[in-house]
Amino acid sequence: MGGAPIYGAFSNVILTLILLFFSSSLALHGRGRAGGGSAGQINSNSILVALLDSHYTELAELVEKALLLQTLEEAVGKHNITIFAPKNEALERDLDSEFKRFLLEPRNLESLQALLLSHIIPSRIDSVSWPESAESTRHGTLSEGHHLNLSREGTGEKAVDRARVIHPDALTRPDGVIHGIERLLVPQSVQDDFNNRRSLRSITAVKPEGAPEVDPRTHRLKKPAPPTKPGSPPALPIFDAMAPGPSLAPAPAPGPGGPHHHFDGEAQVKDFIHTLLHYGGYNEMADILVNLTSLASEMGRLVSEGYVLTVLAPNDEAMAKLTTDQLSEPGAPEQIMYYHLIPEYQTEESMYNAVRRFGKVKYDTLRLPHKVMAQEADGSVKFGQGDGSAYLFDPDIYTDGRISVQGIDGVLFPSEAIVVKSEKKMFSPAKVVTKPRRGKLLEFTCRILGTFGKHAQFTSC
């Protein structure tokens, strides 16, 4: 009989331990939800999920393009955050198109990240916590070295720096709050990066000082050229400034480009090749320019001397279709690439407007005398004809005022020159029957014989 109480007490102990386990689990779960969860474990009630699902679609899209989701997840895992979200119109219509293009270029990823992180404060500041007086309070942001000043205007409206808060507490979650603001906040560091992206000296087509004047008929120097105004094109055609073949004499250059530092063509070519690699899908093209040929060096020299180029870059899928026979002949890679280099500065917009207006446009290439034909097709620009055509696939991969890179989905080849052999006309000389020359005596004799009908007996008559 003494065993029953012992058994009942043991069962009560087990039940108490089970209840304590579940209560501790619920408490830990509640604290995890209140703190936003640990880093890398964002629940559906997080402020980041609310941002991605909100009507601030332009800001959410920029956050994804800037690859900041992991950074924000770690920040939310450590503390609450406050996000100042510009309205969609501020990023879509009010933002300068050139500045937006600058932010979306792959090489300016750090500027885009700094811009977006400057809109986020690593603490929770809701309407209740907003300063009441006109004096502003200074708060650090997730962008290193950048601060935001929160204030309240005389009318009672809240303001952050020079932007008015139009939707305070637009979204609130346990781990953060989002305030809607009327415009984008641009840090001074990002503005400086945009202003210094290209100095006017490096993008203006300046002919080097002292460049000679050349007779276009003879390609010989006429007389020393007077000082030229900025913006003048180089004196020589680009074909004469290209590197000559091994059997040709060196081509005269339009003037020393390097010592005068008018253009840094080598740096610009490296820049666009790095952009191709970061963009993705054009590794084969970059490899041919740098390793298989010396075209990168030649393009850098041409740009340093004041010339402009448009590169039609086939993607990796198109380059993979090249056969061994097409690349095995001596000089074949260079000739293929020369046909994809246009000695003009063209963008996707300028080429599309040209084909829309003129139907078919032929562009010169560095592979003389072949030209590449462009025409409108399916709302885009198509180069070439027939099976050897290619569409403009990735427009404006790189545009810096000197070099323009346009991605295409095929490798272009010039149409074979049709050599029409002129037929040789065989002129057979006409046979002229010459009558023997007759003297006066023979002529008189033939006339007498003709009177009697006997002249047929003599061949001379």
CSV table of C-alpha atoms in Angstrom, one decimal:
chain,number,residue,atom,x,y,z
A,1,MET,CA,0.0,0.0,0.0
A,2,GLY,CA,3.0,2.3,0.6
A,3,GLY,CA,3.9,2.1,-3.2
A,4,ALA,CA,0.9,4.1,-4.4
A,5,PRO,CA,1.8,7.4,-2.9
A,6,ILE,CA,5.4,7.0,-4.2
A,7,TYR,CA,4.2,6.3,-7.7
A,8,GLY,CA,1.8,9.3,-7.6
A,9,ALA,CA,4.5,11.6,-6.4
A,10,PHE,CA,6.9,10.4,-9.2
A,11,SER,CA,4.2,11.1,-11.9
A,12,ASN,CA,3.6,14.6,-10.5
A,13,VAL,CA,7.4,15.3,-10.8
A,14,ILE,CA,7.4,14.1,-14.5
A,15,LEU,CA,4.4,16.3,-15.3
A,16,THR,CA,6.0,19.3,-13.7
A,17,LEU,CA,9.2,18.9,-15.7
A,18,ILE,CA,7.2,18.6,-18.9
A,19,LEU,CA,5.3,21.8,-18.2
A,20,LEU,CA,8.5,23.7,-17.3
A,21,PHE,CA,10.1,22.5,-20.6
A,22,PHE,CA,7.1,23.8,-22.7
A,23,SER,CA,6.9,27.1,-20.8
A,24,SER,CA,10.6,27.8,-21.3
A,25,SER,CA,10.3,27.0,-25.0
A,26,LEU,CA,7.4,29.4,-25.4
A,27,ALA,CA,9.3,32.1,-23.5
A,28,LEU,CA,12.4,31.7,-25.7
A,29,HIS,CA,10.2,31.7,-28.9
A,30,GLY,CA,8.4,34.9,-27.7
A,31,ARG,CA,11.7,36.6,-27.0
A,32,GLY,CA,13.0,35.6,-30.5
A,33,ARG,CA,9.9,37.1,-32.2
A,34,ALA,CA,10.2,40.3,-30.1
A,35,GLY,CA,13.9,40.7,-31.0
A,36,GLY,CA,13.4,39.9,-34.7
A,37,GLY,CA,15.0,36.5,-34.5
A,38,SER,CA,18.6,35.5,-34.8
A,39,ALA,CA,20.8,36.5,-37.7
A,40,GLY,CA,19.8,34.6,-40.9
A,41,GLN,CA,16.4,33.5,-39.5
A,42,ILE,CA,13.9,36.1,-40.4
A,43,ASN,CA,10.3,35.3,-39.7
A,44,SER,CA,7.3,36.4,-41.7
A,45,ASN,CA,6.6,39.2,-39.2
A,46,SER,CA,9.9,40.9,-39.8
A,47,ILE,CA,10.2,44.5,-41.1
A,48,LEU,CA,12.3,43.2,-44.1
A,49,VAL,CA,9.5,41.0,-45.2
A,50,ALA,CA,7.1,43.9,-44.8
A,51,LEU,CA,9.4,46.1,-46.9
A,52,LEU,CA,9.6,43.6,-49.7
A,53,ASP,CA,5.8,43.1,-49.7
A,54,SER,CA,5.0,46.8,-49.3
A,55,HIS,CA,4.0,49.4,-51.9
A,56,TYR,CA,7.6,50.8,-51.8
A,57,THR,CA,8.4,48.6,-54.8
A,58,GLU,CA,11.2,50.8,-56.2
A,59,LEU,CA,13.1,50.8,-52.9
A,60,ALA,CA,12.6,47.1,-52.5
A,61,GLU,CA,13.9,46.5,-56.0
A,62,LEU,CA,17.0,48.6,-55.4
A,63,VAL,CA,17.7,46.7,-52.1
A,64,GLU,CA,17.7,43.4,-54.0
A,65,LYS,CA,19.9,44.8,-56.8
A,66,ALA,CA,22.4,46.1,-54.2
A,67,LEU,CA,22.7,42.6,-52.7
A,68,LEU,CA,21.9,44.0,-49.2
A,69,LEU,CA,19.4,41.4,-47.9
A,70,GLN,CA,22.0,39.5,-46.0
A,71,THR,CA,23.4,42.6,-44.5
A,72,LEU,CA,20.0,43.8,-43.4
A,73,GLU,CA,19.1,40.3,-42.0
A,74,GLU,CA,22.2,40.5,-39.8
A,75,ALA,CA,21.3,44.0,-38.7
A,76,VAL,CA,17.8,43.0,-37.8
A,77,GLY,CA,19.2,40.0,-35.8
A,78,LYS,CA,21.2,42.4,-33.6
A,79,HIS,CA,18.8,45.3,-33.0
A,80,ASN,CA,15.7,47.1,-34.2
A,81,ILE,CA,16.0,49.3,-37.3
A,82,THR,CA,14.3,52.4,-38.7
A,83,ILE,CA,13.9,52.6,-42.5
A,84,PHE,CA,13.1,55.9,-44.3
A,85,ALA,CA,11.5,54.8,-47.6
A,86,PRO,CA,11.2,57.3,-50.5
A,87,LYS,CA,8.0,57.1,-52.4
A,88,ASN,CA,8.0,55.3,-55.7
A,89,GLU,CA,7.6,58.6,-57.7
A,90,ALA,CA,10.8,59.9,-56.1
A,91,LEU,CA,12.8,57.0,-57.5
A,92,GLU,CA,10.9,56.5,-60.8
A,93,ARG,CA,10.1,60.0,-62.1
A,94,ASP,CA,11.8,62.6,-60.0
A,95,LEU,CA,15.3,61.0,-59.9
A,96,ASP,CA,17.7,62.2,-62.6
A,97,SER,CA,18.0,59.5,-65.3
A,98,GLU,CA,21.7,59.8,-65.6
A,99,PHE,CA,22.2,59.5,-61.8
A,100,LYS,CA,19.9,56.4,-61.8
A,101,ARG,CA,21.9,54.9,-64.6
A,102,PHE,CA,25.1,55.6,-62.6
A,103,LEU,CA,23.7,53.8,-59.6
A,104,LEU,CA,22.6,50.7,-61.6
A,105,GLU,CA,26.0,50.2,-63.3
A,106,PRO,CA,27.7,47.1,-61.8
A,107,ARG,CA,31.0,48.9,-61.2
A,108,ASN,CA,29.1,51.4,-58.9
A,109,LEU,CA,27.7,48.8,-56.6
A,110,GLU,CA,29.4,50.3,-53.5
A,111,SER,CA,27.8,53.7,-54.2
A,112,LEU,CA,24.4,52.1,-54.4
A,113,GLN,CA,24.9,50.2,-51.2
A,114,ALA,CA,26.1,53.4,-49.4
A,115,LEU,CA,23.0,55.3,-50.7
A,116,LEU,CA,20.5,52.7,-49.4
A,117,LEU,CA,22.2,52.1,-46.1
A,118,SER,CA,22.2,55.8,-45.4
A,119,HIS,CA,18.4,55.5,-45.2
A,120,ILE,CA,18.5,53.0,-42.3
A,121,ILE,CA,19.1,53.8,-38.6
A,122,PRO,CA,20.2,50.9,-36.4
A,123,SER,CA,17.6,51.7,-33.7
A,124,ARG,CA,13.8,52.0,-33.4
A,125,ILE,CA,12.5,55.5,-33.8
A,126,ASP,CA,8.7,55.6,-34.2
A,127,SER,CA,6.4,58.6,-34.0
A,128,VAL,CA,6.4,58.5,-30.2
A,129,SER,CA,10.2,58.6,-30.0
A,130,TRP,CA,10.4,61.5,-32.5
A,131,PRO,CA,12.0,64.7,-31.1
A,132,GLU,CA,9.3,67.3,-30.1
A,133,SER,CA,11.4,70.4,-30.4
A,134,ALA,CA,12.6,72.2,-33.5
A,135,GLU,CA,16.2,71.3,-32.6
A,136,SER,CA,17.3,68.2,-34.6
A,137,THR,CA,18.8,65.1,-33.2
A,138,ARG,CA,21.7,63.3,-34.9
A,139,HIS,CA,21.6,59.6,-35.5
A,140,GLY,CA,24.1,57.3,-37.2
A,141,THR,CA,23.1,55.1,-40.1
A,142,LEU,CA,24.2,51.7,-41.4
A,143,SER,CA,26.3,53.6,-43.9
A,144,GLU,CA,29.7,54.2,-42.3
A,145,GLY,CA,30.4,57.8,-41.5
A,146,HIS,CA,26.9,59.0,-42.4
A,147,HIS,CA,24.3,60.5,-40.1
A,148,LEU,CA,20.7,61.7,-40.3
A,149,ASN,CA,19.2,64.7,-38.5
A,150,LEU,CA,15.6,64.2,-37.3
A,151,SER,CA,13.6,67.3,-36.5
A,152,ARG,CA,10.1,68.7,-36.3
A,153,GLU,CA,9.0,71.7,-38.3
A,154,GLY,CA,7.0,74.6,-36.9
A,155,THR,CA,3.8,73.1,-38.5
A,156,GLY,CA,4.4,69.9,-36.5
A,157,GLU,CA,5.5,67.9,-39.6
A,158,LYS,CA,8.4,65.5,-39.1
A,159,ALA,CA,11.5,65.9,-41.2
A,160,VAL,CA,14.7,63.9,-41.8
A,161,ASP,CA,17.5,66.0,-43.1
A,162,ARG,CA,15.8,68.0,-45.9
A,163,ALA,CA,13.1,65.5,-46.7
A,164,ARG,CA,9.6,65.7,-45.2
A,165,VAL,CA,8.1,62.6,-43.6
A,166,ILE,CA,4.8,62.1,-45.5
A,167,HIS,CA,3.8,58.7,-44.0
A,168,PRO,CA,5.0,58.3,-40.4
A,169,ASP,CA,4.8,54.8,-39.0
A,170,ALA,CA,3.8,53.5,-42.5
A,171,LEU,CA,4.8,49.9,-41.4
A,172,THR,CA,5.5,48.8,-37.9
A,173,ARG,CA,6.8,45.4,-36.9
A,174,PRO,CA,8.4,44.0,-33.7
A,175,ASP,CA,11.9,44.4,-35.1
A,176,GLY,CA,11.5,47.8,-36.8
A,177,VAL,CA,9.5,50.6,-38.4
A,178,ILE,CA,9.3,52.2,-41.8
A,179,HIS,CA,8.5,55.9,-42.4
A,180,GLY,CA,7.6,57.2,-45.9
A,181,ILE,CA,9.5,60.2,-47.0
A,182,GLU,CA,8.9,62.5,-50.0
A,183,ARG,CA,12.3,62.2,-51.8
A,184,LEU,CA,15.6,60.3,-51.9
A,185,LEU,CA,18.4,61.2,-49.5
A,186,VAL,CA,21.7,61.4,-51.3
A,187,PRO,CA,24.9,61.3,-49.2
A,188,GLN,CA,27.7,63.7,-50.2
A,189,SER,CA,30.1,60.8,-50.7
A,190,VAL,CA,27.7,59.3,-53.4
A,191,GLN,CA,27.2,62.7,-55.0
A,192,ASP,CA,31.0,63.1,-55.2
A,193,ASP,CA,31.4,59.6,-56.8
A,194,PHE,CA,28.8,60.6,-59.4
A,195,ASN,CA,30.5,64.0,-60.1
A,196,ASN,CA,33.9,62.4,-60.4
A,197,ARG,CA,33.0,59.4,-62.5
A,198,ARG,CA,34.5,61.0,-65.6
A,199,SER,CA,36.1,64.4,-65.7
A,200,LEU,CA,35.3,66.6,-68.7
A,201,ARG,CA,38.9,66.4,-69.8
A,202,SER,CA,38.7,62.6,-70.2
A,203,ILE,CA,35.5,62.4,-72.1
A,204,THR,CA,35.9,65.3,-74.5
A,205,ALA,CA,37.2,64.4,-77.9
A,206,VAL,CA,40.3,66.6,-78.0
A,207,LYS,CA,42.7,66.3,-80.8
A,208,PRO,CA,46.3,66.3,-79.5
A,209,GLU,CA,48.1,69.6,-79.8
A,210,GLY,CA,50.3,69.9,-82.9
A,211,ALA,CA,48.5,67.1,-84.8
A,212,PRO,CA,49.4,67.3,-88.5
A,213,GLU,CA,46.9,68.1,-91.2
A,214,VAL,CA,46.7,65.3,-93.7
A,215,ASP,CA,45.7,65.3,-97.3
A,216,PRO,CA,42.9,62.7,-97.5
A,217,ARG,CA,43.8,61.8,-101.1
A,218,THR,CA,47.5,61.1,-100.5
A,219,HIS,CA,47.6,60.7,-96.8
A,220,ARG,CA,50.7,62.9,-96.6
A,221,LEU,CA,51.4,65.9,-94.4
A,222,LYS,CA,50.4,69.2,-96.0
A,223,LYS,CA,51.6,71.7,-93.4
A,224,PRO,CA,51.7,72.0,-89.7
A,225,ALA,CA,48.1,72.3,-88.4
A,226,PRO,CA,47.2,75.4,-86.4
A,227,PRO,CA,46.0,74.9,-82.8
A,228,THR,CA,42.6,73.2,-82.8
A,229,LYS,CA,39.6,73.7,-80.6
A,230,PRO,CA,38.5,71.1,-78.1
A,231,GLY,CA,36.2,68.6,-79.6
A,232,SER,CA,37.9,68.3,-83.0
A,233,PRO,CA,38.3,64.7,-84.2
A,234,PRO,CA,41.7,63.2,-84.9
A,235,ALA,CA,43.3,64.2,-88.2
A,236,LEU,CA,43.8,60.7,-89.5
A,237,PRO,CA,41.1,58.2,-90.3
A,238,ILE,CA,41.0,55.4,-87.7
A,239,PHE,CA,42.0,52.8,-90.3
A,240,ASP,CA,45.3,54.7,-90.9
A,241,ALA,CA,46.0,54.8,-87.2
A,242,MET,CA,45.5,51.1,-86.6
A,243,ALA,CA,48.5,48.9,-86.0
A,244,PRO,CA,49.9,47.8,-89.4
A,245,GLY,CA,50.5,44.3,-90.5
A,246,PRO,CA,54.0,42.8,-90.4
A,247,SER,CA,54.7,43.6,-94.0
A,248,LEU,CA,53.6,47.2,-93.9
A,249,ALA,CA,55.4,50.3,-92.8
A,250,PRO,CA,54.3,51.8,-89.5
A,251,ALA,CA,51.2,54.0,-89.9
A,252,PRO,CA,51.5,57.6,-88.9
A,253,ALA,CA,49.8,58.5,-85.6
A,254,PRO,CA,47.6,61.6,-85.3
A,255,GLY,CA,49.7,62.8,-82.4
A,256,PRO,CA,51.2,61.6,-79.1
A,257,GLY,CA,48.2,60.7,-76.9
A,258,GLY,CA,50.0,59.3,-73.8
A,259,PRO,CA,52.5,62.0,-72.8
A,260,HIS,CA,49.8,64.7,-73.1
A,261,HIS,CA,47.3,62.7,-71.0
A,262,HIS,CA,44.3,63.7,-73.2
A,263,PHE,CA,42.8,60.2,-72.8
A,264,ASP,CA,43.7,57.2,-70.7
A,265,GLY,CA,42.7,54.6,-73.2
A,266,GLU,CA,44.4,51.7,-71.4
A,267,ALA,CA,42.4,52.4,-68.2
A,268,GLN,CA,39.2,52.7,-70.1
A,269,VAL,CA,39.7,49.4,-72.0
A,270,LYS,CA,40.5,47.7,-68.7
A,271,ASP,CA,37.4,49.3,-67.2
A,272,PHE,CA,35.1,47.9,-69.9
A,273,ILE,CA,36.7,44.5,-69.8
A,274,HIS,CA,36.2,44.3,-66.0
A,275,THR,CA,32.6,45.4,-66.6
A,276,LEU,CA,32.1,42.5,-69.1
A,277,LEU,CA,33.4,40.0,-66.5
A,278,HIS,CA,31.2,41.4,-63.7
A,279,TYR,CA,28.2,41.6,-65.9
A,280,GLY,CA,28.4,37.9,-66.6
A,281,GLY,CA,28.0,35.9,-69.8
A,282,TYR,CA,30.8,37.6,-71.8
A,283,ASN,CA,33.9,35.8,-70.4
A,284,GLU,CA,34.9,34.4,-73.8
A,285,MET,CA,34.9,37.8,-75.4
A,286,ALA,CA,37.1,39.2,-72.7
A,287,ASP,CA,39.4,36.3,-72.9
A,288,ILE,CA,39.9,36.8,-76.7
A,289,LEU,CA,40.6,40.5,-76.2
A,290,VAL,CA,43.2,40.0,-73.5
A,291,ASN,CA,44.8,36.6,-74.0
A,292,LEU,CA,44.2,35.3,-77.5
A,293,THR,CA,44.9,38.5,-79.3
A,294,SER,CA,46.5,41.9,-78.6
A,295,LEU,CA,43.3,43.8,-79.5
A,296,ALA,CA,42.9,45.2,-76.0
A,297,SER,CA,46.3,47.0,-76.3
A,298,GLU,CA,45.4,48.3,-79.7
A,299,MET,CA,42.0,49.5,-78.6
A,300,GLY,CA,43.6,51.3,-75.7
A,301,ARG,CA,46.1,53.0,-78.0
A,302,LEU,CA,43.3,54.2,-80.4
A,303,VAL,CA,41.2,55.6,-77.5
A,304,SER,CA,44.3,57.4,-76.1
A,305,GLU,CA,44.7,59.1,-79.5
A,306,GLY,CA,41.2,60.4,-79.5
A,307,TYR,CA,39.2,57.8,-81.4
A,308,VAL,CA,35.9,56.3,-80.2
A,309,LEU,CA,34.7,52.7,-80.6
A,310,THR,CA,31.5,50.7,-80.4
A,311,VAL,CA,32.0,47.0,-79.5
A,312,LEU,CA,29.4,44.5,-80.6
A,313,ALA,CA,30.1,41.8,-78.0
A,314,PRO,CA,28.8,38.3,-78.7
A,315,ASN,CA,27.8,36.4,-75.5
A,316,ASP,CA,29.3,33.2,-74.3
A,317,GLU,CA,26.5,31.1,-75.8
A,318,ALA,CA,27.2,32.6,-79.2
A,319,MET,CA,31.0,32.2,-78.9
A,320,ALA,CA,30.6,28.5,-78.0
A,321,LYS,CA,29.1,27.9,-81.5
A,322,LEU,CA,32.3,28.8,-83.2
A,323,THR,CA,34.0,25.9,-84.8
A,324,THR,CA,37.7,24.9,-84.8
A,325,ASP,CA,38.0,25.7,-88.5
A,326,GLN,CA,36.8,29.2,-87.9
A,327,LEU,CA,39.4,29.9,-85.3
A,328,SER,CA,42.4,27.8,-86.5
A,329,GLU,CA,43.4,29.9,-89.5
A,330,PRO,CA,46.2,32.5,-88.7
A,331,GLY,CA,44.7,35.8,-87.8
A,332,ALA,CA,41.1,34.5,-87.7
A,333,PRO,CA,40.3,35.6,-84.1
A,334,GLU,CA,41.5,39.1,-84.9
A,335,GLN,CA,39.5,39.3,-88.1
A,336,ILE,CA,36.4,38.1,-86.3
A,337,MET,CA,36.8,40.7,-83.6
A,338,TYR,CA,37.6,43.5,-86.1
A,339,TYR,CA,34.3,42.9,-87.7
A,340,HIS,CA,32.6,43.6,-84.3
A,341,LEU,CA,34.3,47.0,-83.8
A,342,ILE,CA,32.6,50.0,-85.2
A,343,PRO,CA,34.7,53.2,-85.3
A,344,GLU,CA,31.8,55.3,-84.0
A,345,TYR,CA,30.2,56.0,-80.6
A,346,GLN,CA,26.7,54.4,-80.8
A,347,THR,CA,24.3,53.6,-78.0
A,348,GLU,CA,21.3,51.3,-78.1
A,349,GLU,CA,19.1,54.4,-78.4
A,350,SER,CA,21.0,56.0,-81.2
A,351,MET,CA,21.1,52.8,-83.3
A,352,TYR,CA,17.5,52.0,-82.7
A,353,ASN,CA,16.5,55.5,-83.7
A,354,ALA,CA,18.6,55.2,-86.9
A,355,VAL,CA,17.1,51.9,-88.0
A,356,ARG,CA,13.6,53.2,-87.2
A,357,ARG,CA,14.2,56.2,-89.4
A,358,PHE,CA,16.2,54.8,-92.3
A,359,GLY,CA,15.2,51.1,-92.3
A,360,LYS,CA,18.6,49.6,-92.9
A,361,VAL,CA,21.9,51.2,-91.8
A,362,LYS,CA,25.4,50.1,-92.7
A,363,TYR,CA,28.2,50.8,-90.2
A,364,ASP,CA,31.8,50.8,-91.0
A,365,THR,CA,33.9,48.2,-89.2
A,366,LEU,CA,37.6,47.9,-88.5
A,367,ARG,CA,37.7,44.9,-90.9
A,368,LEU,CA,38.0,46.8,-94.2
A,369,PRO,CA,36.2,46.9,-96.5
A,370,HIS,CA,33.3,45.1,-94.9
A,371,LYS,CA,30.4,46.8,-93.3
A,372,VAL,CA,27.8,45.5,-90.8
A,373,MET,CA,24.2,46.1,-91.6
A,374,ALA,CA,21.6,46.9,-88.9
A,375,GLN,CA,17.9,46.9,-89.2
A,376,GLU,CA,14.8,46.9,-86.9
A,377,ALA,CA,13.4,43.6,-86.0
A,378,ASP,CA,10.9,42.6,-83.3
A,379,GLY,CA,11.3,46.0,-81.5
A,380,SER,CA,15.1,45.7,-81.3
A,381,VAL,CA,18.1,46.1,-83.6
A,382,LYS,CA,19.3,43.1,-85.7
A,383,PHE,CA,22.7,43.0,-87.2
A,384,GLY,CA,23.6,41.0,-90.3
A,385,GLN,CA,21.4,39.0,-92.6
A,386,GLY,CA,20.0,35.5,-92.8
A,387,ASP,CA,21.4,32.7,-90.6
A,388,GLY,CA,24.4,34.9,-89.6
A,389,SER,CA,22.3,37.6,-88.0
A,390,ALA,CA,22.4,38.6,-84.3
A,391,TYR,CA,20.0,40.6,-82.1
A,392,LEU,CA,21.0,43.4,-79.7
A,393,PHE,CA,20.6,41.3,-76.5
A,394,ASP,CA,22.2,43.3,-73.7
A,395,PRO,CA,22.1,47.1,-74.5
A,396,ASP,CA,24.5,49.6,-73.1
A,397,ILE,CA,26.7,47.2,-71.0
A,398,TYR,CA,29.3,49.9,-70.9
A,399,THR,CA,29.1,53.5,-72.0
A,400,ASP,CA,31.6,56.1,-71.0
A,401,GLY,CA,31.6,58.6,-73.8
A,402,ARG,CA,34.6,56.9,-75.6
A,403,ILE,CA,33.8,53.2,-75.6
A,404,SER,CA,30.3,51.7,-76.0
A,405,VAL,CA,29.7,48.0,-75.5
A,406,GLN,CA,26.5,46.4,-76.8
A,407,GLY,CA,25.8,42.7,-76.1
A,408,ILE,CA,24.6,40.6,-79.1
A,409,ASP,CA,23.4,37.0,-79.2
A,410,GLY,CA,25.4,35.8,-82.2
A,411,VAL,CA,28.8,36.0,-83.9
A,412,LEU,CA,28.8,38.1,-87.0
A,413,PHE,CA,30.6,37.3,-90.2
A,414,PRO,CA,30.8,39.4,-93.4
A,415,SER,CA,28.9,38.2,-96.4
A,416,GLU,CA,31.2,36.5,-98.9
A,417,ALA,CA,32.3,38.9,-101.6
A,418,ILE,CA,30.8,37.8,-104.8
A,419,VAL,CA,33.4,38.1,-107.5
A,420,VAL,CA,31.8,38.5,-110.8
A,421,LYS,CA,34.2,37.5,-113.5
A,422,SER,CA,33.8,39.6,-116.5
A,423,GLU,CA,33.3,37.6,-119.6
A,424,LYS,CA,36.0,38.0,-122.1
A,425,LYS,CA,34.6,38.9,-125.4
A,426,MET,CA,36.3,37.1,-128.2
A,427,PHE,CA,36.6,39.4,-131.1
A,428,SER,CA,37.3,37.5,-134.3
A,429,PRO,CA,38.7,39.8,-137.0
A,430,ALA,CA,36.5,40.2,-140.0
A,431,LYS,CA,37.9,38.7,-143.2
A,432,VAL,CA,38.3,41.4,-145.7
A,433,VAL,CA,38.5,40.2,-149.3
A,434,THR,CA,41.0,42.4,-151.0
A,435,LYS,CA,40.8,42.5,-154.7
A,436,PRO,CA,44.1,42.4,-156.5
A,437,ARG,CA,45.2,45.7,-157.7
A,438,ARG,CA,44.9,46.0,-161.5
A,439,GLY,CA,46.8,48.2,-163.8
A,440,LYS,CA,45.2,50.4,-166.4
A,441,LEU,CA,46.2,48.0,-169.3
A,442,LEU,CA,44.7,45.0,-167.5
A,443,GLU,CA,41.6,46.9,-166.7
A,444,PHE,CA,41.2,48.0,-170.3
A,445,THR,CA,41.7,44.3,-171.5
A,446,CYS,CA,39.0,43.1,-169.0
A,447,ARG,CA,36.6,45.7,-170.2
A,448,ILE,CA,37.1,44.5,-173.9
A,449,LEU,CA,36.7,40.9,-172.9
A,450,GLY,CA,33.5,41.8,-171.0
A,451,THR,CA,32.1,43.2,-174.1
A,452,PHE,CA,32.4,39.8,-175.8
A,453,GLY,CA,31.4,37.9,-172.7
A,454,LYS,CA,34.9,36.3,-172.2
A,455,HIS,CA,36.0,38.0,-169.0
A,456,ALA,CA,35.0,35.0,-166.8
A,457,GLN,CA,37.8,32.9,-168.3
A,458,PHE,CA,40.4,35.1,-166.6
A,459,THR,CA,40.6,35.1,-162.8
A,460,SER,CA,42.3,38.5,-162.7
A,461,CYS,CA,39.1,40.0,-164.1
